[in-house]
Short mmCIF file of C-alpha atoms in Angstrom, two decimals:
data_model
loop_
_atom_site.label_atom_id
_atom_site.label_comp_id
_atom_site.label_asym_id
_atom_site.label_seq_id
_atom_site.Cartn_x
_atom_site.Cartn_y
_atom_site.Cartn_z
CA UNK A 1 0.00 0.00 0.00
CA UNK A 2 2.85 2.41 0.72
CA UNK A 3 4.25 1.83 -2.78
CA UNK A 4 0.79 2.26 -4.31
CA UNK A 5 0.20 5.49 -2.39
CA UNK A 6 3.59 6.86 -3.45
CA UNK A 7 2.78 6.22 -7.10
CA UNK A 8 -0.70 7.68 -6.72
CA UNK A 9 0.61 10.94 -5.19
CA UNK A 10 2.81 11.50 -8.23
CA UNK A 11 -0.09 11.40 -10.69
CA UNK A 12 -3.09 12.43 -8.54
CA UNK A 13 -2.96 16.12 -9.52
CA UNK A 14 -3.23 15.36 -13.25
CA UNK A 15 -5.49 12.29 -13.01
CA UNK A 16 -8.77 14.21 -12.71
CA UNK A 17 -10.26 17.69 -12.87
CA UNK A 18 -11.16 18.52 -9.25
CA UNK A 19 -10.23 17.43 -5.75
CA UNK A 20 -13.50 15.59 -5.15
CA UNK A 21 -13.07 13.70 -8.43
CA UNK A 22 -9.52 12.77 -7.42
CA UNK A 23 -10.72 11.29 -4.12
CA UNK A 24 -13.49 9.38 -5.86
CA UNK A 25 -11.12 8.05 -8.53
CA UNK A 26 -8.72 6.86 -5.81
CA UNK A 27 -11.57 4.89 -4.22
CA UNK A 28 -12.46 3.29 -7.55
CA UNK A 29 -8.86 2.28 -8.26
CA UNK A 30 -8.48 0.67 -4.84
CA UNK A 31 -11.86 -1.05 -5.21
CA UNK A 32 -10.66 -2.68 -8.44
CA UNK A 33 -7.94 -4.45 -6.45
CA UNK A 34 -10.26 -5.99 -3.83
CA UNK A 35 -13.66 -6.23 -5.57
CA UNK A 36 -14.84 -9.84 -5.01
CA UNK A 37 -17.40 -10.00 -7.84
CA UNK A 38 -17.97 -8.40 -11.22
CA UNK A 39 -16.15 -5.10 -11.62
CA UNK A 40 -19.11 -2.91 -12.49
CA UNK A 41 -19.38 0.67 -11.29
CA UNK A 42 -22.10 -0.30 -8.82
CA UNK A 43 -19.83 -3.03 -7.41
CA UNK A 44 -16.99 -0.55 -6.93
CA UNK A 45 -19.38 1.75 -5.04
CA UNK A 46 -20.52 -1.14 -2.87
CA UNK A 47 -16.94 -2.09 -1.96
CA UNK A 48 -16.60 1.28 -0.18
CA UNK A 49 -20.01 0.95 1.50
CA UNK A 50 -21.62 3.81 -0.42
CA UNK A 51 -24.40 1.81 -2.05
CA UNK A 52 -27.05 3.77 -0.10
CA UNK A 53 -25.75 7.16 -1.23
CA UNK A 54 -26.30 9.04 -4.47
CA UNK A 55 -24.48 7.26 -7.36
CA UNK A 56 -24.69 10.05 -9.94
CA UNK A 57 -21.27 11.54 -9.11
CA UNK A 58 -19.57 8.15 -9.56
CA UNK A 59 -21.04 7.66 -13.03
CA UNK A 60 -20.44 11.30 -14.01
CA UNK A 61 -16.77 10.80 -13.16
CA UNK A 62 -16.43 8.86 -16.41
CA UNK A 63 -19.39 10.10 -18.45
CA UNK A 64 -18.32 13.76 -18.27
CA UNK A 65 -14.62 12.98 -18.86
CA UNK A 66 -13.43 14.08 -15.44
CA UNK A 67 -10.78 11.32 -15.48
CA UNK A 68 -7.50 11.69 -17.38
CA UNK A 69 -6.16 8.16 -17.62
CA UNK A 70 -3.41 9.34 -19.99
CA UNK A 71 -1.77 11.15 -17.07
CA UNK A 72 -1.70 7.94 -15.03
CA UNK A 73 -0.27 5.95 -17.93
CA UNK A 74 2.38 8.64 -18.50
CA UNK A 75 3.52 8.41 -14.88
CA UNK A 76 3.61 4.61 -15.04
CA UNK A 77 5.72 4.80 -18.20
CA UNK A 78 8.16 7.16 -16.48
CA UNK A 79 8.48 4.71 -13.59
CA UNK A 80 9.15 1.88 -16.04
CA UNK A 81 11.89 3.84 -17.77
CA UNK A 82 13.43 4.76 -14.41
CA UNK A 83 13.71 1.06 -13.53
CA UNK A 84 15.47 0.19 -16.79
CA UNK A 85 19.06 0.62 -17.81
CA UNK A 86 19.97 4.10 -19.01
CA UNK A 87 21.52 2.93 -22.29
CA UNK A 88 18.90 0.29 -23.08
CA UNK A 89 15.99 1.33 -25.38
CA UNK A 90 12.44 1.13 -24.14
CA UNK A 91 10.80 -2.12 -25.35
CA UNK A 92 7.06 -1.86 -25.98
CA UNK A 93 4.73 -4.64 -27.07
CA UNK A 94 1.71 -3.58 -29.16
CA UNK A 95 -1.44 -5.63 -29.64
CA UNK A 96 -5.22 -5.34 -29.75
CA UNK A 97 -7.81 -7.23 -27.75
CA UNK A 98 -11.60 -7.44 -27.49
CA UNK A 99 -13.94 -6.90 -24.55
CA UNK A 100 -17.09 -8.98 -24.92
CA UNK A 101 -20.38 -7.13 -24.55
CA UNK A 102 -24.05 -8.06 -24.60
CA UNK A 103 -25.83 -4.76 -25.20
CA UNK A 104 -26.42 -4.00 -28.87
CA UNK A 105 -26.63 -0.25 -28.22
CA UNK A 106 -23.26 0.14 -26.49
CA UNK A 107 -21.17 2.64 -28.50
CA UNK A 108 -18.21 1.20 -30.36
CA UNK A 109 -19.37 -2.42 -30.27
CA UNK A 110 -19.61 -4.67 -33.32
CA UNK A 111 -19.19 -8.28 -34.37
CA UNK A 112 -15.53 -9.29 -33.99
CA UNK A 113 -13.61 -12.46 -34.68
CA UNK A 114 -13.53 -14.75 -31.65
CA UNK A 115 -9.85 -15.45 -30.78
CA UNK A 116 -10.92 -18.46 -28.69
CA UNK A 117 -12.76 -20.11 -31.57
CA UNK A 118 -11.37 -23.18 -33.37
CA UNK A 119 -8.90 -22.59 -36.17
CA UNK A 120 -11.07 -24.38 -38.73
CA UNK A 121 -14.23 -22.35 -38.09
CA UNK A 122 -14.67 -18.56 -37.89
CA UNK A 123 -16.72 -17.57 -34.84
CA UNK A 124 -18.04 -14.05 -34.27
CA UNK A 125 -18.76 -12.34 -30.94
CA UNK A 126 -20.26 -8.96 -30.06
CA UNK A 127 -17.40 -7.01 -28.55
CA UNK A 128 -15.53 -3.73 -28.12
CA UNK A 129 -12.01 -3.51 -29.60
CA UNK A 130 -9.12 -1.95 -27.65
CA UNK A 131 -5.47 -1.24 -28.45
CA UNK A 132 -2.80 -1.70 -25.78
CA UNK A 133 0.87 -0.78 -25.34
CA UNK A 134 2.85 -2.61 -22.66
CA UNK A 135 6.41 -1.68 -21.66
CA UNK A 136 8.97 -4.27 -20.53
CA UNK A 137 10.37 -4.16 -17.00
CA UNK A 138 13.49 -6.34 -16.94
CA UNK A 139 15.49 -7.45 -13.89
CA UNK A 140 19.15 -8.44 -13.66
CA UNK A 141 18.35 -12.02 -14.78
CA UNK A 142 16.54 -10.72 -17.93
CA UNK A 143 13.20 -11.94 -16.61
CA UNK A 144 10.52 -9.50 -17.65
CA UNK A 145 7.00 -8.37 -16.92
CA UNK A 146 5.02 -6.19 -19.27
CA UNK A 147 3.36 -3.15 -17.69
CA UNK A 148 0.54 -1.42 -19.63
CA UNK A 149 1.37 2.18 -20.60
CA UNK A 150 -1.58 2.83 -22.95
CA UNK A 151 -5.07 1.37 -23.41
CA UNK A 152 -7.12 3.03 -26.15
CA UNK A 153 -10.45 2.51 -27.78
CA UNK A 154 -10.07 1.02 -31.27
CA UNK A 155 -13.72 0.76 -32.28
CA UNK A 156 -14.94 1.31 -35.81
CA UNK A 157 -17.74 3.72 -36.88
CA UNK A 158 -21.27 2.50 -37.40
CA UNK A 159 -21.95 1.45 -40.99
CA UNK A 160 -24.76 3.46 -42.63
CA UNK A 161 -27.81 1.82 -44.14
CA UNK A 162 -28.03 0.91 -47.81
CA UNK A 163 -30.50 3.77 -48.32
CA UNK A 164 -28.14 6.34 -46.76
CA UNK A 165 -27.13 9.34 -48.92
CA UNK A 166 -23.76 9.20 -50.73
CA UNK A 167 -22.33 11.83 -48.39
CA UNK A 168 -22.89 9.55 -45.39
CA UNK A 169 -21.29 6.60 -47.16
CA UNK A 170 -18.25 8.67 -48.11
CA UNK A 171 -17.91 9.97 -44.54
CA UNK A 172 -18.08 6.38 -43.29
CA UNK A 173 -15.26 5.31 -45.63
CA UNK A 174 -13.05 8.18 -44.51
CA UNK A 175 -13.76 7.40 -40.87
CA UNK A 176 -12.86 3.74 -41.45
CA UNK A 177 -9.47 4.81 -42.80
CA UNK A 178 -8.84 6.86 -39.67
CA UNK A 179 -10.00 4.04 -37.37
CA UNK A 180 -7.93 1.35 -39.05
CA UNK A 181 -5.91 -0.65 -36.52
CA UNK A 182 -2.62 0.22 -38.17
CA UNK A 183 -3.50 3.92 -38.24
CA UNK A 184 -4.45 3.85 -34.56
CA UNK A 185 -1.27 1.94 -33.68
CA UNK A 186 0.88 4.42 -35.58
CA UNK A 187 -0.84 7.30 -33.79
CA UNK A 188 -0.24 5.69 -30.40
CA UNK A 189 3.47 5.26 -31.14
CA UNK A 190 3.75 8.83 -32.37
CA UNK A 191 2.13 10.12 -29.17
CA UNK A 192 4.47 7.98 -27.08
CA UNK A 193 7.59 9.24 -28.85
CA UNK A 194 6.37 12.84 -28.74
CA UNK A 195 5.90 12.68 -24.97
CA UNK A 196 9.32 11.10 -24.50
CA UNK A 197 10.91 13.73 -26.73
CA UNK A 198 9.43 16.53 -24.58
CA UNK A 199 11.07 14.93 -21.54
CA UNK A 200 14.48 14.61 -23.26
CA UNK A 201 14.98 18.02 -24.76
CA UNK A 202 13.20 17.45 -28.06
CA UNK A 203 15.07 14.28 -29.05
CA UNK A 204 13.12 11.00 -29.10
CA UNK A 205 14.99 8.23 -27.23
CA UNK A 206 15.32 4.80 -28.81
CA UNK A 207 12.16 2.70 -28.89
CA UNK A 208 11.77 -0.99 -29.81
CA UNK A 209 8.26 -2.07 -30.82
CA UNK A 210 7.32 -5.77 -30.67
CA UNK A 211 4.32 -6.79 -32.81
CA UNK A 212 2.74 -9.83 -34.40
CA UNK A 213 2.07 -10.41 -38.09
CA UNK A 214 -1.03 -8.22 -38.27
CA UNK A 215 1.09 -5.08 -37.71
CA UNK A 216 4.06 -6.06 -39.89
CA UNK A 217 2.88 -4.39 -43.08
CA UNK A 218 3.39 -1.40 -45.35
CA UNK A 219 1.35 1.06 -43.29
CA UNK A 220 3.41 0.45 -40.17
CA UNK A 221 6.88 -0.05 -41.64
CA UNK A 222 6.85 3.06 -43.81
CA UNK A 223 5.47 5.42 -41.15
CA UNK A 224 7.44 4.49 -38.04
CA UNK A 225 8.25 7.42 -35.72
CA UNK A 226 11.82 8.67 -35.46
CA UNK A 227 14.35 6.45 -33.70
CA UNK A 228 11.93 3.50 -33.61
CA UNK A 229 12.83 -0.12 -34.38
CA UNK A 230 10.12 -2.66 -35.20
CA UNK A 231 10.45 -6.42 -34.60
CA UNK A 232 7.57 -8.45 -35.97
CA UNK A 233 6.51 -11.67 -37.61
CA UNK A 234 6.46 -12.12 -41.36
CA UNK A 235 4.78 -14.59 -43.70
CA UNK A 236 6.74 -17.71 -44.54
CA UNK A 237 6.16 -17.10 -48.27
CA UNK A 238 7.12 -13.40 -48.26
CA UNK A 239 9.01 -12.23 -51.34
CA UNK A 240 12.32 -10.73 -50.31
CA UNK A 241 15.11 -9.10 -52.29
CA UNK A 242 18.77 -8.46 -51.71
CA UNK A 243 20.07 -4.93 -51.35
CA UNK A 244 21.29 -3.72 -54.80
CA UNK A 245 25.10 -3.71 -54.91
CA UNK A 246 25.38 -1.66 -58.09
CA UNK A 247 23.45 1.22 -59.61
CA UNK A 248 22.85 1.97 -63.27
CA UNK A 249 24.59 5.01 -64.75
CA UNK A 250 21.28 6.35 -66.03
CA UNK A 251 17.68 6.03 -65.03
CA UNK A 252 15.91 5.58 -61.75
CA UNK A 253 17.81 4.46 -58.64
CA UNK A 254 17.34 0.76 -57.86
CA UNK A 255 15.76 -0.13 -54.52
CA UNK A 256 15.69 -3.92 -54.84
CA UNK A 257 18.37 -6.35 -55.91
CA UNK A 258 18.05 -9.96 -56.97
CA UNK A 259 15.21 -12.08 -55.58
CA UNK A 260 15.99 -14.09 -52.45
CA UNK A 261 14.44 -17.37 -51.28
CA UNK A 262 11.32 -17.13 -49.16
CA UNK A 263 11.73 -17.49 -45.38
CA UNK A 264 10.39 -21.05 -45.60
CA UNK A 265 12.90 -21.93 -48.30
CA UNK A 266 15.70 -20.47 -46.18
CA UNK A 267 14.61 -22.65 -43.27
CA UNK A 268 14.73 -25.76 -45.45
CA UNK A 269 18.01 -24.90 -47.16
CA UNK A 270 20.79 -27.12 -45.71
CA UNK A 271 23.48 -24.83 -47.14
CA UNK A 272 22.55 -22.08 -44.64
CA UNK A 273 23.85 -23.05 -41.18
CA UNK A 274 21.87 -22.82 -37.96
CA UNK A 275 23.24 -20.52 -35.26
CA UNK A 276 22.68 -21.22 -31.54
CA UNK A 277 21.39 -18.26 -29.50
CA UNK A 278 20.32 -18.26 -25.85
CA UNK A 279 17.27 -16.45 -24.49
CA UNK A 280 15.58 -16.25 -21.12
CA UNK A 281 12.18 -17.99 -21.16
CA UNK A 282 10.01 -18.66 -18.08
CA UNK A 283 12.89 -18.18 -15.68
CA UNK A 284 15.32 -20.47 -17.54
CA UNK A 285 18.01 -19.97 -20.17
CA UNK A 286 17.09 -21.90 -23.30
CA UNK A 287 18.95 -22.42 -26.57
CA UNK A 288 17.31 -21.57 -29.88
CA UNK A 289 18.62 -22.33 -33.33
CA UNK A 290 18.14 -19.57 -35.87
CA UNK A 291 19.06 -18.61 -39.42
CA UNK A 292 19.53 -14.98 -40.31
CA UNK A 293 20.06 -12.89 -43.41
CA UNK A 294 20.89 -9.17 -43.58
CA UNK A 295 20.53 -6.70 -45.14
CA UNK A 296 17.40 -7.64 -47.10
CA UNK A 297 14.74 -5.53 -48.79
CA UNK A 298 10.99 -6.08 -48.68
CA UNK A 299 8.60 -4.14 -50.89
CA UNK A 300 6.33 -3.45 -47.93
CA UNK A 301 9.22 -1.59 -46.25
CA UNK A 302 10.50 0.26 -49.33
CA UNK A 303 14.15 1.32 -49.19
CA UNK A 304 14.59 0.27 -45.56
CA UNK A 305 17.27 -2.32 -44.76
CA UNK A 306 15.93 -5.27 -42.77
CA UNK A 307 17.21 -8.35 -40.99
CA UNK A 308 15.42 -11.67 -41.49
CA UNK A 309 15.46 -14.21 -38.66
CA UNK A 310 14.15 -17.78 -38.94
CA UNK A 311 13.65 -19.62 -35.63
CA UNK A 312 13.83 -23.40 -35.78
CA UNK A 313 10.89 -25.35 -34.28
CA UNK A 314 11.57 -26.46 -30.71
CA UNK A 315 11.01 -30.13 -29.86
CA UNK A 316 9.19 -31.18 -26.70
CA UNK A 317 7.36 -34.20 -25.26
CA UNK A 318 3.80 -33.60 -24.02
CA UNK A 319 4.35 -36.29 -21.38
CA UNK A 320 7.00 -38.79 -20.40
CA UNK A 321 7.40 -41.52 -22.98
CA UNK A 322 5.34 -39.67 -25.63
CA UNK A 323 6.52 -39.06 -29.16
CA UNK A 324 8.46 -35.88 -29.85
CA UNK A 325 6.26 -32.93 -30.85
CA UNK A 326 7.41 -29.65 -32.36
CA UNK A 327 6.31 -26.04 -32.14
CA UNK A 328 5.72 -23.96 -35.24
CA UNK A 329 8.71 -22.13 -36.80
CA UNK A 330 8.80 -18.36 -36.46
CA UNK A 331 9.85 -15.86 -39.14
CA UNK A 332 10.82 -12.39 -37.94
CA UNK A 333 12.04 -9.18 -39.49
CA UNK A 334 13.79 -6.31 -37.73
CA UNK A 335 14.10 -2.78 -39.10
CA UNK A 336 17.55 -2.49 -37.48
CA UNK A 337 19.90 -4.90 -39.32
CA UNK A 338 22.70 -4.15 -36.82
CA UNK A 339 20.76 -5.20 -33.71
CA UNK A 340 22.43 -8.18 -32.01
CA UNK A 341 20.74 -11.55 -32.44
CA UNK A 342 20.63 -12.09 -28.67
CA UNK A 343 18.72 -8.85 -28.06
CA UNK A 344 16.44 -9.39 -31.06
CA UNK A 345 15.42 -12.89 -29.97
CA UNK A 346 15.13 -12.00 -26.29
CA UNK A 347 12.94 -8.97 -26.90
CA UNK A 348 10.57 -10.86 -29.15
CA UNK A 349 10.25 -13.62 -26.53
CA UNK A 350 9.19 -10.88 -24.11
CA UNK A 351 6.29 -9.93 -26.41
CA UNK A 352 4.22 -12.86 -25.18
CA UNK A 353 3.71 -11.16 -21.81
CA UNK A 354 1.25 -8.69 -23.33
CA UNK A 355 -1.04 -11.68 -23.91
CA UNK A 356 -0.69 -12.42 -20.20
CA UNK A 357 -1.63 -8.79 -19.56
CA UNK A 358 -4.86 -9.25 -21.51
CA UNK A 359 -5.74 -12.38 -19.54
CA UNK A 360 -5.05 -10.77 -16.15
CA UNK A 361 -6.95 -7.60 -17.03
CA UNK A 362 -10.08 -9.50 -17.99
CA UNK A 363 -10.03 -12.19 -15.27
CA UNK A 364 -8.52 -10.45 -12.22
CA UNK A 365 -9.47 -6.80 -12.80
CA UNK A 366 -12.69 -7.48 -14.70
CA UNK A 367 -11.90 -5.05 -17.51
CA UNK A 368 -14.92 -4.72 -19.78
CA UNK A 369 -17.49 -5.89 -17.24
CA UNK A 370 -18.90 -2.43 -16.51
CA UNK A 371 -22.39 -2.12 -18.01
CA UNK A 372 -22.36 1.47 -19.29
CA UNK A 373 -23.72 3.01 -22.47
CA UNK A 374 -22.32 6.51 -22.36
CA UNK A 375 -19.77 7.02 -25.12
CA UNK A 376 -17.16 8.51 -22.78
CA UNK A 377 -17.71 5.91 -20.08
CA UNK A 378 -17.26 3.04 -22.53
CA UNK A 379 -13.74 4.31 -23.28
CA UNK A 380 -12.68 5.68 -19.86
CA UNK A 381 -13.74 2.90 -17.48
CA UNK A 382 -11.69 0.06 -19.09
CA UNK A 383 -8.65 2.31 -19.49
CA UNK A 384 -8.83 3.44 -15.87
CA UNK A 385 -9.06 -0.15 -14.65
CA UNK A 386 -6.01 -1.14 -16.70
#
């Protein structure tokens, strides 16, 4: 509690608009930690024994935007950077998640793909989509926990009816471009680097972004903020090219050299040796075998030099005496071809902890369980709980 209170004092002045709102927000945050049931607003009020008092101020706290969760996230991010090494870049995992809902009139909700559905059948659920950034906190043994530093609404606009006027349809298409996941992710990274630059005299410190395959595309790679390195998965049949070694005397400058094998072909090529690299996984040092190629060019990244990394499937036995089973191979690209293989592999292994964040937020803190229909409350309550 003393550590929690010390952190709260550092961000209390910017977390809300007035003193009464700050006290009420503090009660809600503490109630999230000890609430025994569903984490609705009424349950948070009941935890503090105020169920027989007027509830309007508690709901207005979120509905009238009297909470500034960005200020709390900013202070948490500063604490994370203070715990890290001075020369080590900030590692941030980026991913989206859904919060299941039942009300059809909740703003920002729509049918989304069910991530818990079977691979052979597409299931849909009614849910709200959120975008999260989690920063890595690493100890001396290179064990890490991801701490959320941003949790934003990533909902899409409501689709107009077929009989809607052309102006409404055009406005919907433009809004969809602005609410695209990649556009929202790029905006979140730009805001993060802008805030860090203001704290470091106008120069953005180094940032490493860890993403999955859905964010390793043209829109992200070609619009990365300054001093930002992206490490993400790539398709096994991606078409790669070598960096051109010569340029023609006349004509346009060449961006791509000769065609290279696909990542899957590189994995199967016996002429390319495997290299052993150690990484810390679940509290133990484990050896991985990888193949790497740099610098390479990919048309999605334009003239940017990349490093390709192929991780060999790891063998394991589900139980004693069982036949050997293997994980799936992983294919990664890194926008910094000079980054060491040990750091590249270790940082991408850390990315999995953002999935653990999503599980803990939904099961322990009950994020998304609040039954509210105000547009501001739908965005502010989950972010405040995170």
